[in-house]
mmCIF file of C-alpha atoms in Angstrom:
data_model
loop_
_atom_site.group_PDB
_atom_site.id
_atom_site.type_symbol
_atom_site.label_atom_id
_atom_site.label_comp_id
_atom_site.label_asym_id
_atom_site.label_seq_id
_atom_site.Cartn_x
_atom_site.Cartn_y
_atom_site.Cartn_z
ATOM 1 C CA MET A 1 -18.697 9.697 3.699
ATOM 2 C CA GLN A 2 -16.611 7.400 1.483
ATOM 3 C CA LYS A 3 -18.305 6.163 -1.675
ATOM 4 C CA LEU A 4 -18.012 3.093 -3.888
ATOM 5 C CA SER A 5 -16.314 3.545 -7.255
ATOM 6 C CA THR A 6 -19.291 1.980 -9.070
ATOM 7 C CA ARG A 7 -23.077 2.528 -9.289
ATOM 8 C CA HIS A 8 -23.798 -1.210 -9.540
ATOM 9 C CA LEU A 9 -22.487 -4.396 -7.969
ATOM 10 C CA LEU A 10 -22.194 -6.561 -11.065
ATOM 11 C CA GLY A 11 -19.142 -8.543 -10.008
ATOM 12 C CA ILE A 12 -16.079 -8.473 -7.752
ATOM 13 C CA LYS A 13 -13.940 -7.982 -10.860
ATOM 14 C CA ASP A 14 -15.260 -4.385 -11.119
ATOM 15 C CA LEU A 15 -14.487 -3.481 -7.483
ATOM 16 C CA THR A 16 -11.268 -1.864 -6.262
ATOM 17 C CA PRO A 17 -9.518 -3.089 -3.080
ATOM 18 C CA GLU A 18 -10.722 0.184 -1.477
ATOM 19 C CA ASP A 19 -14.344 -0.689 -2.381
ATOM 20 C CA ILE A 20 -13.951 -4.069 -0.656
ATOM 21 C CA GLU A 21 -12.494 -2.425 2.477
ATOM 22 C CA LEU A 22 -15.394 0.072 2.552
ATOM 23 C CA ILE A 23 -17.981 -2.718 2.251
ATOM 24 C CA MET A 24 -16.243 -4.711 5.032
ATOM 25 C CA ALA A 25 -16.118 -1.696 7.367
ATOM 26 C CA THR A 26 -19.787 -0.856 6.703
ATOM 27 C CA ALA A 27 -20.816 -4.511 7.188
ATOM 28 C CA THR A 28 -19.060 -4.544 10.581
ATOM 29 C CA GLU A 29 -21.261 -1.629 11.695
ATOM 30 C CA PHE A 30 -24.415 -3.315 10.376
ATOM 31 C CA LYS A 31 -23.536 -6.607 12.090
ATOM 32 C CA GLU A 32 -23.609 -4.711 15.380
ATOM 33 C CA VAL A 33 -27.048 -3.328 14.388
ATOM 34 C CA ILE A 34 -28.592 -6.748 13.634
ATOM 35 C CA ASN A 35 -27.449 -8.085 16.998
ATOM 36 C CA ARG A 36 -29.285 -5.346 18.927
ATOM 37 C CA PRO A 37 -32.741 -5.942 20.463
ATOM 38 C CA ILE A 38 -34.145 -3.453 17.899
ATOM 39 C CA LYS A 39 -32.630 -4.603 14.617
ATOM 40 C CA LYS A 40 -34.013 -1.933 12.272
ATOM 41 C CA VAL A 41 -32.470 1.345 11.056
ATOM 42 C CA PRO A 42 -34.170 3.954 8.828
ATOM 43 C CA SER A 43 -31.210 4.220 6.399
ATOM 44 C CA LEU A 44 -33.168 3.301 3.228
ATOM 45 C CA ARG A 45 -36.615 4.618 4.149
ATOM 46 C CA ASP A 46 -38.444 5.673 0.938
ATOM 47 C CA VAL A 47 -36.086 3.557 -1.233
ATOM 48 C CA THR A 48 -37.877 0.813 -3.200
ATOM 49 C CA ILE A 49 -35.967 -2.368 -4.059
ATOM 50 C CA ALA A 50 -37.191 -5.122 -6.399
ATOM 51 C CA ASN A 51 -35.874 -8.665 -5.935
ATOM 52 C CA VAL A 52 -36.029 -10.134 -9.444
ATOM 53 C CA PHE A 53 -35.178 -13.840 -9.357
ATOM 54 C CA PHE A 54 -35.213 -15.851 -12.593
ATOM 55 C CA GLU A 55 -33.580 -18.818 -10.809
ATOM 56 C CA ASN A 56 -34.333 -20.732 -7.598
ATOM 57 C CA SER A 57 -32.851 -19.363 -4.379
ATOM 58 C CA THR A 58 -33.375 -19.813 -0.647
ATOM 59 C CA ARG A 59 -30.494 -18.283 1.339
ATOM 60 C CA THR A 60 -29.651 -15.423 -1.040
ATOM 61 C CA ARG A 61 -33.242 -14.347 -1.545
ATOM 62 C CA LEU A 62 -34.157 -14.482 2.162
ATOM 63 C CA SER A 63 -30.899 -12.741 3.069
ATOM 64 C CA PHE A 64 -31.533 -9.840 0.651
ATOM 65 C CA GLU A 65 -35.178 -9.530 1.757
ATOM 66 C CA LEU A 66 -34.154 -9.414 5.415
ATOM 67 C CA ALA A 67 -31.330 -6.911 4.696
ATOM 68 C CA GLU A 68 -33.823 -4.640 2.902
ATOM 69 C CA LYS A 69 -36.332 -4.845 5.771
ATOM 70 C CA ARG A 70 -33.601 -4.145 8.358
ATOM 71 C CA LEU A 71 -32.764 -0.947 6.386
ATOM 72 C CA SER A 72 -36.491 0.043 6.262
ATOM 73 C CA ALA A 73 -36.627 -0.152 2.445
ATOM 74 C CA ASP A 74 -39.868 -0.887 0.584
ATOM 75 C CA THR A 75 -39.512 -4.210 -1.222
ATOM 76 C CA LEU A 76 -41.263 -6.182 -3.912
ATOM 77 C CA SER A 77 -40.405 -9.710 -4.962
ATOM 78 C CA PHE A 78 -40.609 -11.143 -8.452
ATOM 79 C CA SER A 79 -40.310 -14.819 -9.320
ATOM 80 C CA ALA A 80 -40.021 -15.878 -12.970
ATOM 81 C CA ALA A 81 -41.942 -19.096 -12.273
ATOM 82 C CA GLY A 82 -45.375 -17.447 -12.153
ATOM 83 C CA SER A 83 -44.692 -14.398 -14.326
ATOM 84 C CA SER A 84 -45.179 -13.117 -17.863
ATOM 85 C CA VAL A 85 -41.674 -14.420 -18.679
ATOM 86 C CA LYS A 86 -43.454 -17.745 -19.180
ATOM 87 C CA LYS A 87 -45.587 -15.998 -21.837
ATOM 88 C CA GLY A 88 -42.529 -14.873 -23.789
ATOM 89 C CA GLU A 89 -41.769 -11.456 -22.252
ATOM 90 C CA THR A 90 -38.119 -10.377 -22.620
ATOM 91 C CA LEU A 91 -35.810 -9.620 -19.689
ATOM 92 C CA LEU A 92 -35.636 -5.912 -20.570
ATOM 93 C CA ASP A 93 -39.434 -5.581 -20.910
ATOM 94 C CA THR A 94 -39.958 -7.358 -17.582
ATOM 95 C CA VAL A 95 -37.536 -5.069 -15.754
ATOM 96 C CA ASN A 96 -38.799 -1.890 -17.469
ATOM 97 C CA ASN A 97 -42.332 -2.764 -16.351
ATOM 98 C CA ILE A 98 -41.084 -3.127 -12.782
ATOM 99 C CA LEU A 99 -39.166 0.179 -13.041
ATOM 100 C CA ALA A 100 -42.319 1.927 -14.313
ATOM 101 C CA MET A 101 -43.637 1.385 -10.775
ATOM 102 C CA LYS A 102 -40.832 3.737 -9.562
ATOM 103 C CA VAL A 103 -38.332 1.193 -8.260
ATOM 104 C CA ASP A 104 -34.889 2.540 -7.251
ATOM 105 C CA MET A 105 -32.807 -0.636 -7.146
ATOM 106 C CA ILE A 106 -32.876 -4.127 -8.683
ATOM 107 C CA VAL A 107 -31.454 -7.248 -7.023
ATOM 108 C CA MET A 108 -31.291 -9.833 -9.793
ATOM 109 C CA ARG A 109 -30.455 -13.509 -10.193
ATOM 110 C CA HIS A 110 -30.440 -14.936 -13.717
ATOM 111 C CA ALA A 111 -29.298 -18.171 -15.367
ATOM 112 C CA SER A 112 -27.474 -16.326 -18.178
ATOM 113 C CA PRO A 113 -23.947 -15.039 -17.495
ATOM 114 C CA GLY A 114 -23.784 -11.290 -18.143
ATOM 115 C CA ALA A 115 -27.549 -10.638 -17.730
ATOM 116 C CA PRO A 116 -27.078 -7.903 -15.063
ATOM 117 C CA HIS A 117 -24.281 -6.301 -17.145
ATOM 118 C CA TYR A 118 -26.627 -6.142 -20.150
ATOM 119 C CA LEU A 119 -29.367 -4.634 -18.002
ATOM 120 C CA SER A 120 -27.039 -2.000 -16.505
ATOM 121 C CA LYS A 121 -26.516 -0.540 -19.992
ATOM 122 C CA HIS A 122 -30.263 -0.040 -20.520
ATOM 123 C CA ILE A 123 -31.751 1.094 -17.204
ATOM 124 C CA SER A 124 -31.001 3.860 -14.706
ATOM 125 C CA ALA A 125 -31.670 1.936 -11.443
ATOM 126 C CA ASN A 126 -28.797 0.477 -9.383
ATOM 127 C CA ILE A 127 -28.298 -3.245 -9.984
ATOM 128 C CA VAL A 128 -27.013 -5.863 -7.560
ATOM 129 C CA ASN A 129 -26.013 -9.158 -9.149
ATOM 130 C CA ALA A 130 -27.343 -11.981 -6.939
ATOM 131 C CA GLY A 131 -25.769 -14.580 -9.248
ATOM 132 C CA ASP A 132 -25.581 -14.778 -13.044
ATOM 133 C CA GLY A 133 -25.268 -18.350 -14.300
ATOM 134 C CA THR A 134 -21.771 -19.761 -13.812
ATOM 135 C CA HIS A 135 -20.204 -16.280 -13.925
ATOM 136 C CA GLU A 136 -20.203 -14.340 -10.614
ATOM 137 C CA HIS A 137 -21.949 -14.136 -7.229
ATOM 138 C CA PRO A 138 -20.362 -11.028 -5.688
ATOM 139 C CA THR A 139 -22.259 -10.781 -2.385
ATOM 140 C CA GLN A 140 -21.422 -14.419 -1.560
ATOM 141 C CA ALA A 141 -17.699 -13.721 -2.064
ATOM 142 C CA LEU A 142 -17.955 -10.570 0.083
ATOM 143 C CA LEU A 143 -19.688 -12.413 2.939
ATOM 144 C CA ASP A 144 -17.125 -15.232 2.646
ATOM 145 C CA SER A 145 -14.287 -12.685 2.962
ATOM 146 C CA PHE A 146 -16.050 -10.988 5.883
ATOM 147 C CA SER A 147 -16.435 -14.365 7.657
ATOM 148 C CA MET A 148 -12.766 -15.262 7.050
ATOM 149 C CA ARG A 149 -11.613 -11.871 8.375
ATOM 150 C CA GLU A 150 -13.645 -12.401 11.564
ATOM 151 C CA LYS A 151 -11.678 -15.620 12.192
ATOM 152 C CA LEU A 152 -8.244 -14.755 10.759
ATOM 153 C CA GLY A 153 -7.976 -10.960 10.647
ATOM 154 C CA ASP A 154 -6.255 -9.460 7.596
ATOM 155 C CA LEU A 155 -6.318 -11.932 4.667
ATOM 156 C CA ALA A 156 -3.006 -10.798 3.128
ATOM 157 C CA GLY A 157 -0.738 -13.857 2.920
ATOM 158 C CA LYS A 158 -3.454 -16.249 4.184
ATOM 159 C CA LYS A 159 -3.928 -19.522 2.302
ATOM 160 C CA ILE A 160 -7.423 -20.289 1.030
ATOM 161 C CA ALA A 161 -8.340 -23.573 -0.689
ATOM 162 C CA ILE A 162 -11.515 -23.680 -2.797
ATOM 163 C CA ILE A 163 -12.508 -27.331 -3.161
ATOM 164 C CA GLY A 164 -15.125 -28.925 -5.434
ATOM 165 C CA ASP A 165 -16.948 -28.060 -8.659
ATOM 166 C CA ILE A 166 -14.955 -24.999 -9.761
ATOM 167 C CA LEU A 167 -16.083 -25.261 -13.394
ATOM 168 C CA HIS A 168 -19.774 -24.555 -12.735
ATOM 169 C CA SER A 169 -19.377 -22.333 -9.684
ATOM 170 C CA ARG A 170 -20.051 -18.579 -9.754
ATOM 171 C CA VAL A 171 -18.987 -18.513 -6.083
ATOM 172 C CA ALA A 172 -15.485 -19.773 -6.980
ATOM 173 C CA LEU A 173 -14.805 -17.038 -9.555
ATOM 174 C CA SER A 174 -16.055 -14.211 -7.305
ATOM 175 C CA ASN A 175 -14.037 -15.608 -4.393
ATOM 176 C CA ILE A 176 -10.864 -15.777 -6.497
ATOM 177 C CA PHE A 177 -11.231 -12.103 -7.489
ATOM 178 C CA ALA A 178 -12.073 -11.013 -3.909
ATOM 179 C CA LEU A 179 -9.275 -12.984 -2.239
ATOM 180 C CA LYS A 180 -6.591 -11.918 -4.733
ATOM 181 C CA LYS A 181 -7.590 -8.242 -4.252
ATOM 182 C CA GLN A 182 -7.047 -8.733 -0.501
ATOM 183 C CA GLY A 183 -3.605 -10.316 -0.962
ATOM 184 C CA ALA A 184 -4.528 -13.929 -0.118
ATOM 185 C CA GLU A 185 -3.037 -17.029 -1.765
ATOM 186 C CA VAL A 186 -5.637 -19.212 -3.498
ATOM 187 C CA MET A 187 -5.515 -22.923 -4.376
ATOM 188 C CA LEU A 188 -8.245 -24.710 -6.341
ATOM 189 C CA CYS A 189 -8.801 -28.406 -5.719
ATOM 190 C CA GLY A 190 -11.051 -30.871 -7.526
ATOM 191 C CA PRO A 191 -11.138 -33.457 -10.325
ATOM 192 C CA SER A 192 -9.351 -32.234 -13.466
ATOM 193 C CA THR A 193 -12.698 -32.396 -15.341
ATOM 194 C CA LEU A 194 -14.148 -29.785 -12.932
ATOM 195 C CA ILE A 195 -11.229 -27.315 -13.062
ATOM 196 C CA PRO A 196 -11.523 -24.761 -15.918
ATOM 197 C CA ARG A 197 -8.671 -24.641 -18.420
ATOM 198 C CA HIS A 198 -6.328 -21.623 -18.097
ATOM 199 C CA ILE A 199 -7.705 -20.792 -14.605
ATOM 200 C CA THR A 200 -4.102 -20.442 -13.362
ATOM 201 C CA GLU A 201 -3.910 -17.210 -15.388
ATOM 202 C CA LEU A 202 -5.932 -15.636 -12.536
ATOM 203 C CA GLY A 203 -2.942 -16.163 -10.230
ATOM 204 C CA VAL A 204 -4.176 -19.335 -8.493
ATOM 205 C CA THR A 205 -2.602 -22.775 -8.092
ATOM 206 C CA VAL A 206 -4.347 -26.070 -8.857
ATOM 207 C CA CYS A 207 -4.177 -29.308 -6.869
ATOM 208 C CA HIS A 208 -5.995 -32.625 -7.380
ATOM 209 C CA ASP A 209 -5.304 -34.109 -3.924
ATOM 210 C CA VAL A 210 -7.774 -32.960 -1.250
ATOM 211 C CA LYS A 211 -5.519 -34.031 1.650
ATOM 212 C CA LYS A 212 -2.639 -31.902 0.303
ATOM 213 C CA ALA A 213 -5.007 -28.943 -0.127
ATOM 214 C CA LEU A 214 -6.262 -29.279 3.481
ATOM 215 C CA ALA A 215 -2.692 -29.549 4.825
ATOM 216 C CA TRP A 216 -1.709 -26.386 2.879
ATOM 217 C CA CYS A 217 -4.632 -24.083 3.679
ATOM 218 C CA ASP A 218 -5.821 -21.887 6.541
ATOM 219 C CA VAL A 219 -9.388 -21.956 5.193
ATOM 220 C CA ALA A 220 -11.150 -24.644 3.134
ATOM 221 C CA ASN A 221 -14.138 -23.244 1.220
ATOM 222 C CA VAL A 222 -15.994 -26.327 -0.013
ATOM 223 C CA LEU A 223 -18.381 -26.111 -2.990
ATOM 224 C CA ARG A 224 -21.186 -28.486 -3.880
ATOM 225 C CA ILE A 225 -21.408 -30.507 -7.073
ATOM 226 C CA GLN A 226 -23.811 -28.563 -9.312
ATOM 227 C CA LEU A 227 -25.567 -31.452 -11.039
ATOM 228 C CA GLU A 228 -28.301 -29.109 -12.351
ATOM 229 C CA ARG A 229 -25.705 -27.278 -14.510
ATOM 230 C CA GLN A 230 -23.898 -30.378 -15.771
ATOM 231 C CA GLN A 231 -24.926 -31.424 -19.273
ATOM 232 C CA ILE A 232 -22.505 -34.380 -19.368
ATOM 233 C CA LYS A 233 -20.968 -36.681 -16.734
ATOM 234 C CA TYR A 234 -17.748 -35.197 -15.329
ATOM 235 C CA PHE A 235 -17.010 -38.131 -12.984
ATOM 236 C CA PRO A 236 -18.299 -41.732 -12.723
ATOM 237 C CA SER A 237 -20.595 -41.327 -9.673
ATOM 238 C CA LEU A 238 -21.285 -39.199 -6.592
ATOM 239 C CA ARG A 239 -20.027 -42.089 -4.465
ATOM 240 C CA GLU A 240 -16.661 -42.051 -6.243
ATOM 241 C CA TYR A 241 -16.464 -38.244 -6.008
ATOM 242 C CA SER A 242 -17.149 -38.465 -2.272
ATOM 243 C CA LEU A 243 -14.481 -41.139 -1.887
ATOM 244 C CA TYR A 244 -11.765 -38.978 -3.487
ATOM 245 C CA TYR A 245 -12.872 -35.405 -2.688
ATOM 246 C CA GLY A 246 -15.312 -35.689 0.223
ATOM 247 C CA ILE A 247 -14.156 -34.175 3.545
ATOM 248 C CA ASN A 248 -14.886 -35.757 6.915
ATOM 249 C CA LYS A 249 -14.067 -34.777 10.509
ATOM 250 C CA LYS A 250 -11.338 -37.428 10.807
ATOM 251 C CA MET A 251 -9.405 -35.728 7.976
ATOM 252 C CA LEU A 252 -9.712 -32.366 9.742
ATOM 253 C CA ASP A 253 -8.674 -33.777 13.136
ATOM 254 C CA GLU A 254 -5.574 -35.428 11.620
ATOM 255 C CA LEU A 255 -4.206 -32.057 10.408
ATOM 256 C CA ASP A 256 -1.362 -30.579 12.473
ATOM 257 C CA LYS A 257 -3.189 -27.213 12.675
ATOM 258 C CA GLU A 258 -6.697 -25.811 13.068
ATOM 259 C CA ILE A 259 -8.318 -24.811 9.787
ATOM 260 C CA VAL A 260 -11.596 -23.016 9.109
ATOM 261 C CA LEU A 261 -14.275 -24.895 7.136
ATOM 262 C CA MET A 262 -16.743 -22.969 4.944
ATOM 263 C CA HIS A 263 -19.532 -23.794 2.497
ATOM 264 C CA PRO A 264 -21.809 -21.375 0.582
ATOM 265 C CA GLY A 265 -24.766 -23.807 0.804
ATOM 266 C CA PRO A 266 -26.811 -25.749 0.095
ATOM 267 C CA ILE A 267 -24.691 -28.631 1.412
ATOM 268 C CA ASN A 268 -25.006 -32.063 -0.154
ATOM 269 C CA ARG A 269 -24.277 -33.945 3.054
ATOM 270 C CA GLY A 270 -22.373 -37.151 2.475
ATOM 271 C CA VAL A 271 -21.002 -35.926 -0.874
ATOM 272 C CA GLU A 272 -18.598 -32.966 -0.455
ATOM 273 C CA LEU A 273 -18.920 -32.859 3.356
ATOM 274 C CA THR A 274 -19.974 -35.425 5.942
ATOM 275 C CA SER A 275 -22.349 -34.245 8.673
ATOM 276 C CA ASP A 276 -19.685 -34.600 11.374
ATOM 277 C CA ALA A 277 -17.410 -32.207 9.425
ATOM 278 C CA ALA A 278 -20.176 -29.707 8.525
ATOM 279 C CA ASP A 279 -21.326 -29.538 12.167
ATOM 280 C CA SER A 280 -17.826 -29.585 13.733
ATOM 281 C CA HIS A 281 -16.057 -26.745 15.598
ATOM 282 C CA HIS A 282 -14.029 -26.122 12.412
ATOM 283 C CA SER A 283 -17.178 -25.022 10.566
ATOM 284 C CA ILE A 284 -18.367 -21.388 10.280
ATOM 285 C CA ILE A 285 -21.160 -22.226 7.817
ATOM 286 C CA LEU A 286 -23.953 -20.706 9.934
ATOM 287 C CA ASP A 287 -21.783 -17.641 10.672
ATOM 288 C CA GLN A 288 -21.618 -17.124 6.898
ATOM 289 C CA VAL A 289 -25.437 -17.033 6.754
ATOM 290 C CA GLU A 290 -25.611 -14.474 9.579
ATOM 291 C CA ASN A 291 -22.864 -12.346 8.017
ATOM 292 C CA GLY A 292 -24.689 -12.463 4.673
ATOM 293 C CA VAL A 293 -27.408 -10.162 6.036
ATOM 294 C CA ALA A 294 -24.881 -7.585 7.343
ATOM 295 C CA VAL A 295 -22.832 -7.632 4.116
ATOM 296 C CA ARG A 296 -25.922 -7.246 1.918
ATOM 297 C CA MET A 297 -27.141 -4.384 4.120
ATOM 298 C CA ALA A 298 -23.762 -2.707 3.538
ATOM 299 C CA VAL A 299 -23.944 -3.208 -0.252
ATOM 300 C CA LEU A 300 -27.517 -1.856 -0.535
ATOM 301 C CA TYR A 301 -26.746 1.112 1.733
ATOM 302 C CA LEU A 302 -23.575 2.083 -0.153
ATOM 303 C CA LEU A 303 -25.199 1.741 -3.598
ATOM 304 C CA ALA A 304 -28.223 3.806 -2.513
ATOM 305 C CA ALA A 305 -25.798 6.540 -1.388
ATOM 306 C CA GLN A 306 -24.578 6.841 -5.026
ATOM 307 C CA ASN A 307 -27.888 8.426 -6.117
#
């Protein structure tokens, strides 16, 4: 059996193109499994996985929990909201206490960029980064790539536009790394205040006109405005943002080609996407959610095989 080149999934930056291909191939097999009448396999029986979430999550948390159950793993869930973290316990102490209960793998989301990297230097369990601040969200990028490949086949030479709040998005950075490693062309589109300086050094192009970006791309991956991370105002109002960067079905229908519309969720309907666009035949947003379970099953299975 092929193996990953790493013991942890901390970010797409650490993966090789071969790692990505292995995850995609394994996810394809698991997608077939989760569409059977009996959706469970005993692949991770006797493996214990802790979901340690220091930040709010709906899709990612449910997706990981379901992936773990489908693989027959034992799971425990930790939420910082009602924990000893509120009493001043450190991240390392919290995780070491969980590991003392003989946990094999940690799935962690944290508000601080680099938190899972720090943890990986101090504990022996495998770590899956479920999002660290504005840094990376590797499983989201992998499921996005998997969803694109289902629609378009090989991504080499394909044109992907990432539109919205690039500055605060961990999804954008992970997607850039994943898409470049698969040979795709990437364009970022959004207000200049929401595009990081020097981002073009990652081999991407930048555009500030959403209609030009849509006309150029094969896939538009639309990101929400992350108001909870914004300490200052980056644009006058949501209404103005929607006017200049919002996407509606009319814009998609006016294109001279069919494009694929994606969104990592949650959608702010009426801001970055109108309901008629989000629910149109262009959209594969719900396919992304379904594929998330298969991709996370693949990641957990491959990391457990490293031990």
